[in-house]
């Protein structure tokens, strides 16, 4: 009985990898379903933009989980090798995305308006990479469709000047739904010289300040805040993936050890008394396969 003790810690890593990949395998199904629903549904532009990332993430998680589950439960060395390679690439990619996100969102942030509860945003405060993306029409047009579809401006359309003094505004509302606070108008006509956004502003609900640089800055600020939260989540996921990768390395070593010991069905010298759950099924399957051939 004493000789069995060293086996259980090694077997534990296979069990952990097997159960974890079974959970992620099942979880990938609703992710793929959500991506297909967005692809074929009548969703708004903002939501439909998520369909490609959701489908890609869903299928990648499905394939990686399947390889890890088969490799850990059946001691299939090549499947575990593919699983570890995919996990390593995933960790490197996630690390790169995290570092890139921190680099491009390092700037930004609002400037407090004196006497107001809200902040205003300047496009020049953000990274050059983000500025280029909102300056290009093919990137800005879907982003603007998201802004209009969110109905952020109609929510404050009935505000009085007192409301602007007392209430806060989101970055979208601050940049897209009103002219800059510094603008001065005489019967609706801006007094020169002023910020260019003062001339772009229009009271028409379909125009407002949607083409202003302040609106683009508000969108970038919203992206920066979301990306900051995603970066925190990425760090947590990286820690979890590294822990899973370590268990996968132990499972890979167990599979190599089982093969070198001459027991391809996951039973080594220390576990003959208590074979794994798939041992008898594997013997039955291989016995019938030999009869067929």
Short mmCIF file of C-alpha atoms in Angstrom, two decimals:
data_model
loop_
_atom_site.label_atom_id
_atom_site.label_comp_id
_atom_site.label_asym_id
_atom_site.label_seq_id
_atom_site.Cartn_x
_atom_site.Cartn_y
_atom_site.Cartn_z
CA UNK A 1 0.00 0.00 0.00
CA UNK A 2 2.85 2.35 0.77
CA UNK A 3 4.14 2.11 -2.81
CA UNK A 4 0.95 3.66 -4.16
CA UNK A 5 1.39 7.01 -2.43
CA UNK A 6 3.74 8.59 -4.99
CA UNK A 7 1.26 7.85 -7.77
CA UNK A 8 -1.68 9.85 -6.53
CA UNK A 9 -0.10 13.34 -6.78
CA UNK A 10 0.79 12.59 -10.40
CA UNK A 11 -2.67 11.24 -11.15
CA UNK A 12 -4.21 14.33 -9.53
CA UNK A 13 -2.78 16.59 -12.24
CA UNK A 14 -4.41 14.45 -14.94
CA UNK A 15 -7.74 14.55 -13.10
CA UNK A 16 -7.58 18.34 -12.68
CA UNK A 17 -6.73 18.87 -16.36
CA UNK A 18 -9.47 16.45 -17.41
CA UNK A 19 -12.20 18.15 -15.37
CA UNK A 20 -11.07 21.69 -16.24
CA UNK A 21 -11.08 20.96 -19.95
CA UNK A 22 -14.45 19.25 -19.69
CA UNK A 23 -15.86 22.42 -18.13
CA UNK A 24 -14.28 24.70 -20.77
CA UNK A 25 -15.40 22.30 -23.51
CA UNK A 26 -19.02 22.67 -22.39
CA UNK A 27 -18.59 26.44 -21.88
CA UNK A 28 -17.39 26.91 -25.46
CA UNK A 29 -20.75 25.76 -26.84
CA UNK A 30 -22.79 28.79 -25.65
CA UNK A 31 -19.94 31.09 -26.76
CA UNK A 32 -20.16 29.70 -30.29
CA UNK A 33 -23.96 29.88 -30.11
CA UNK A 34 -23.82 33.55 -29.13
CA UNK A 35 -21.51 34.31 -32.04
CA UNK A 36 -23.82 32.52 -34.50
CA UNK A 37 -26.84 34.34 -33.07
CA UNK A 38 -25.13 37.70 -33.54
CA UNK A 39 -24.10 36.72 -37.07
CA UNK A 40 -27.64 35.81 -38.19
CA UNK A 41 -29.71 38.00 -35.89
CA UNK A 42 -30.89 41.53 -36.45
CA UNK A 43 -28.51 42.96 -33.86
CA UNK A 44 -27.23 46.52 -33.88
CA UNK A 45 -23.89 47.44 -35.40
CA UNK A 46 -22.19 47.57 -31.99
CA UNK A 47 -23.30 44.05 -31.08
CA UNK A 48 -22.73 42.46 -34.48
CA UNK A 49 -19.11 43.64 -34.37
CA UNK A 50 -18.57 41.06 -31.60
CA UNK A 51 -19.56 38.06 -33.72
CA UNK A 52 -16.13 37.33 -35.23
CA UNK A 53 -14.21 37.50 -31.89
CA UNK A 54 -16.87 35.36 -30.18
CA UNK A 55 -16.76 32.68 -32.88
CA UNK A 56 -12.95 32.67 -32.91
CA UNK A 57 -12.72 32.42 -29.11
CA UNK A 58 -15.39 29.72 -29.00
CA UNK A 59 -13.75 27.44 -31.58
CA UNK A 60 -10.25 27.95 -30.14
CA UNK A 61 -11.47 27.07 -26.62
CA UNK A 62 -13.33 24.05 -28.05
CA UNK A 63 -10.28 22.64 -29.84
CA UNK A 64 -7.85 23.30 -26.99
CA UNK A 65 -10.22 21.80 -24.41
CA UNK A 66 -10.83 18.72 -26.57
CA UNK A 67 -7.09 18.11 -26.95
CA UNK A 68 -6.47 18.60 -23.23
CA UNK A 69 -9.38 16.34 -22.22
CA UNK A 70 -8.34 13.49 -24.52
CA UNK A 71 -4.67 13.82 -23.62
CA UNK A 72 -5.21 13.92 -19.84
CA UNK A 73 -7.88 11.22 -19.58
CA UNK A 74 -6.38 8.76 -22.06
CA UNK A 75 -2.68 9.56 -21.63
CA UNK A 76 -2.42 10.49 -25.33
CA UNK A 77 0.99 12.11 -25.50
CA UNK A 78 0.58 13.85 -28.86
CA UNK A 79 -2.76 15.38 -27.80
CA UNK A 80 -1.20 16.73 -24.61
CA UNK A 81 1.73 18.04 -26.62
CA UNK A 82 -0.66 19.96 -28.89
CA UNK A 83 -2.59 21.14 -25.84
CA UNK A 84 0.54 22.49 -24.15
CA UNK A 85 1.68 24.17 -27.37
CA UNK A 86 -1.71 25.82 -27.82
CA UNK A 87 -1.78 26.91 -24.17
CA UNK A 88 1.71 28.39 -24.49
CA UNK A 89 0.69 30.34 -27.61
CA UNK A 90 -2.48 31.48 -25.82
CA UNK A 91 -0.50 32.73 -22.81
CA UNK A 92 1.98 34.58 -25.06
CA UNK A 93 -0.85 36.10 -27.14
CA UNK A 94 -2.79 37.18 -24.06
CA UNK A 95 0.36 38.67 -22.56
CA UNK A 96 1.01 40.58 -25.78
CA UNK A 97 -2.56 41.89 -25.92
CA UNK A 98 -2.32 43.01 -22.29
CA UNK A 99 0.95 44.87 -22.83
CA UNK A 100 -0.35 46.42 -26.07
CA UNK A 101 -3.56 47.51 -24.32
CA UNK A 102 -1.60 49.17 -21.55
CA UNK A 103 0.60 50.96 -24.09
CA UNK A 104 -2.16 52.39 -26.30
CA UNK A 105 -4.40 53.39 -23.38
CA UNK A 106 -1.67 54.97 -21.27
CA UNK A 107 -2.81 58.50 -22.08
CA UNK A 108 -6.27 59.99 -21.99
CA UNK A 109 -8.43 60.93 -19.09
CA UNK A 110 -10.74 63.90 -18.76
CA UNK A 111 -10.22 67.50 -17.75
CA UNK A 112 -12.52 68.83 -15.08
CA UNK A 113 -14.63 71.77 -16.22
CA UNK A 114 -14.70 74.57 -13.60
CA UNK A 115 -18.11 74.83 -11.98
CA UNK A 116 -19.37 71.65 -13.61
CA UNK A 117 -19.75 68.06 -12.38
CA UNK A 118 -18.62 66.55 -15.68
CA UNK A 119 -15.32 66.32 -17.52
CA UNK A 120 -14.41 67.14 -21.11
CA UNK A 121 -11.98 65.22 -23.29
CA UNK A 122 -9.41 66.20 -25.93
CA UNK A 123 -8.45 63.85 -28.75
CA UNK A 124 -4.81 64.97 -28.56
CA UNK A 125 -4.52 63.41 -25.08
CA UNK A 126 -4.77 59.88 -26.49
CA UNK A 127 -2.19 57.70 -28.20
CA UNK A 128 -1.44 58.22 -31.88
CA UNK A 129 -2.66 54.69 -32.66
CA UNK A 130 -6.11 55.40 -31.22
CA UNK A 131 -6.28 58.80 -32.91
CA UNK A 132 -5.57 57.27 -36.32
CA UNK A 133 -8.40 54.79 -35.88
CA UNK A 134 -11.06 57.41 -35.20
CA UNK A 135 -9.75 59.66 -37.98
CA UNK A 136 -10.24 56.93 -40.60
CA UNK A 137 -13.81 56.95 -41.88
CA UNK A 138 -14.23 53.18 -42.13
CA UNK A 139 -13.44 52.86 -38.40
CA UNK A 140 -15.28 55.96 -37.23
CA UNK A 141 -18.53 55.25 -39.11
CA UNK A 142 -19.43 52.03 -37.20
CA UNK A 143 -18.31 53.64 -33.94
CA UNK A 144 -20.59 56.62 -34.62
CA UNK A 145 -23.45 54.23 -35.40
CA UNK A 146 -22.91 52.72 -31.96
CA UNK A 147 -22.99 56.17 -30.35
CA UNK A 148 -26.25 57.09 -32.09
CA UNK A 149 -27.76 53.67 -31.38
CA UNK A 150 -26.97 53.93 -27.67
CA UNK A 151 -29.39 56.92 -27.43
CA UNK A 152 -27.06 58.66 -25.00
CA UNK A 153 -27.99 62.13 -26.29
CA UNK A 154 -31.81 61.80 -26.20
CA UNK A 155 -31.52 61.01 -22.47
CA UNK A 156 -30.28 64.55 -21.78
CA UNK A 157 -32.18 66.36 -24.55
CA UNK A 158 -34.60 67.93 -22.03
CA UNK A 159 -31.93 69.06 -19.57
CA UNK A 160 -31.89 72.68 -18.46
CA UNK A 161 -28.71 74.73 -17.89
CA UNK A 162 -29.11 73.99 -14.17
CA UNK A 163 -28.99 70.25 -14.88
CA UNK A 164 -25.64 70.68 -16.63
CA UNK A 165 -24.33 72.40 -13.53
CA UNK A 166 -25.49 69.70 -11.10
CA UNK A 167 -25.24 66.37 -12.93
CA UNK A 168 -22.38 64.32 -14.30
CA UNK A 169 -22.10 63.21 -17.93
CA UNK A 170 -20.67 60.10 -19.53
CA UNK A 171 -17.72 60.61 -21.92
CA UNK A 172 -20.09 60.07 -24.87
CA UNK A 173 -22.60 62.62 -23.59
CA UNK A 174 -19.90 65.14 -22.75
CA UNK A 175 -18.25 64.95 -26.17
CA UNK A 176 -21.10 64.16 -28.59
CA UNK A 177 -24.28 65.68 -27.16
CA UNK A 178 -23.23 69.28 -26.50
CA UNK A 179 -20.67 71.80 -27.72
CA UNK A 180 -17.53 72.39 -25.67
CA UNK A 181 -18.26 74.47 -22.58
CA UNK A 182 -15.77 77.12 -23.73
CA UNK A 183 -17.86 77.90 -26.85
CA UNK A 184 -19.57 81.31 -26.94
CA UNK A 185 -22.52 81.90 -29.26
CA UNK A 186 -24.38 85.03 -30.35
CA UNK A 187 -27.88 84.06 -31.55
CA UNK A 188 -26.66 80.59 -32.37
CA UNK A 189 -23.58 81.80 -34.27
CA UNK A 190 -20.15 81.18 -32.69
CA UNK A 191 -18.00 84.22 -32.04
CA UNK A 192 -14.59 83.80 -33.71
CA UNK A 193 -11.98 82.67 -33.02
CA UNK A 194 -12.93 79.53 -31.12
CA UNK A 195 -12.40 75.82 -31.02
CA UNK A 196 -13.27 74.16 -34.34
CA UNK A 197 -15.85 72.00 -32.55
CA UNK A 198 -17.83 75.15 -31.80
CA UNK A 199 -18.44 75.51 -35.55
CA UNK A 200 -19.28 71.83 -36.01
CA UNK A 201 -22.04 71.92 -33.37
CA UNK A 202 -25.65 71.97 -34.56
CA UNK A 203 -28.90 71.81 -32.56
CA UNK A 204 -30.43 69.30 -34.99
CA UNK A 205 -30.83 65.96 -33.13
CA UNK A 206 -29.29 64.06 -36.05
CA UNK A 207 -26.18 66.29 -36.12
CA UNK A 208 -25.38 67.68 -32.64
CA UNK A 209 -21.61 67.29 -32.14
CA UNK A 210 -21.29 63.84 -33.72
CA UNK A 211 -18.54 65.03 -36.08
CA UNK A 212 -16.64 66.92 -33.38
CA UNK A 213 -13.18 65.93 -32.19
CA UNK A 214 -14.63 66.02 -28.68
CA UNK A 215 -17.06 63.24 -29.67
CA UNK A 216 -14.19 61.11 -30.96
CA UNK A 217 -12.33 61.83 -27.73
CA UNK A 218 -15.39 60.72 -25.73
CA UNK A 219 -15.51 57.45 -27.65
CA UNK A 220 -11.78 56.90 -27.05
CA UNK A 221 -12.24 57.58 -23.35
CA UNK A 222 -15.03 55.01 -23.20
CA UNK A 223 -12.77 52.51 -24.99
CA UNK A 224 -9.90 53.33 -22.62
CA UNK A 225 -12.02 52.62 -19.55
CA UNK A 226 -13.36 49.36 -20.95
CA UNK A 227 -9.87 48.28 -22.02
CA UNK A 228 -8.55 49.05 -18.54
CA UNK A 229 -11.12 46.68 -17.02
CA UNK A 230 -10.29 44.05 -19.64
CA UNK A 231 -6.59 44.39 -18.79
CA UNK A 232 -7.30 43.62 -15.12
CA UNK A 233 -9.32 40.58 -16.22
CA UNK A 234 -6.49 39.51 -18.55
CA UNK A 235 -3.99 39.53 -15.67
CA UNK A 236 -6.28 37.23 -13.64
CA UNK A 237 -6.76 34.93 -16.64
CA UNK A 238 -3.00 34.82 -17.20
CA UNK A 239 -2.41 33.63 -13.63
CA UNK A 240 -5.05 30.92 -14.05
CA UNK A 241 -3.68 29.82 -17.44
CA UNK A 242 -0.14 29.55 -16.08
CA UNK A 243 -1.44 27.36 -13.22
CA UNK A 244 -3.35 25.17 -15.71
CA UNK A 245 -0.27 25.01 -17.94
CA UNK A 246 1.78 23.74 -14.99
CA UNK A 247 -0.77 20.98 -14.36
CA UNK A 248 -0.70 20.18 -18.07
CA UNK A 249 3.07 19.75 -17.95
CA UNK A 250 2.66 17.25 -15.10
CA UNK A 251 -0.02 15.40 -17.07
CA UNK A 252 2.27 15.31 -20.12
CA UNK A 253 5.08 13.88 -18.02
CA UNK A 254 2.68 11.22 -16.67
CA UNK A 255 1.65 10.26 -20.19
CA UNK A 256 5.28 9.90 -21.28
CA UNK A 257 6.03 7.87 -18.16
CA UNK A 258 3.06 5.57 -18.79
CA UNK A 259 4.17 4.95 -22.38
CA UNK A 260 7.79 4.30 -21.42
CA UNK A 261 6.63 1.84 -18.73
CA UNK A 262 4.85 -0.21 -21.38
CA UNK A 263 1.27 0.41 -20.22
CA UNK A 264 -0.42 2.40 -22.98
CA UNK A 265 -3.81 2.42 -21.31
CA UNK A 266 -2.82 4.55 -18.39
CA UNK A 267 -1.86 1.77 -15.92
CA UNK A 268 1.66 1.73 -14.58
CA UNK A 269 3.35 -0.48 -12.03
CA UNK A 270 2.06 1.53 -9.09
CA UNK A 271 -1.60 1.49 -10.20
CA UNK A 272 -2.27 -2.14 -11.20
CA UNK A 273 -4.28 -2.64 -8.02
CA UNK A 274 -6.50 0.39 -8.74
CA UNK A 275 -6.56 0.96 -12.55
CA UNK A 276 -7.95 4.07 -14.12
CA UNK A 277 -11.60 4.32 -15.13
CA UNK A 278 -10.84 3.89 -18.87
CA UNK A 279 -8.48 0.89 -18.47
CA UNK A 280 -11.04 -1.92 -19.06
CA UNK A 281 -12.78 0.02 -21.83
CA UNK A 282 -9.43 0.54 -23.56
CA UNK A 283 -8.58 -3.18 -23.28
CA UNK A 284 -11.97 -4.14 -24.72
CA UNK A 285 -11.65 -1.67 -27.60
CA UNK A 286 -8.11 -2.68 -28.55
CA UNK A 287 -8.97 -6.37 -28.29
CA UNK A 288 -11.86 -6.00 -30.75
CA UNK A 289 -9.74 -3.83 -33.03
CA UNK A 290 -7.09 -6.56 -33.23
CA UNK A 291 -9.80 -9.10 -34.14
CA UNK A 292 -11.03 -6.88 -36.96
CA UNK A 293 -7.59 -6.47 -38.47
#
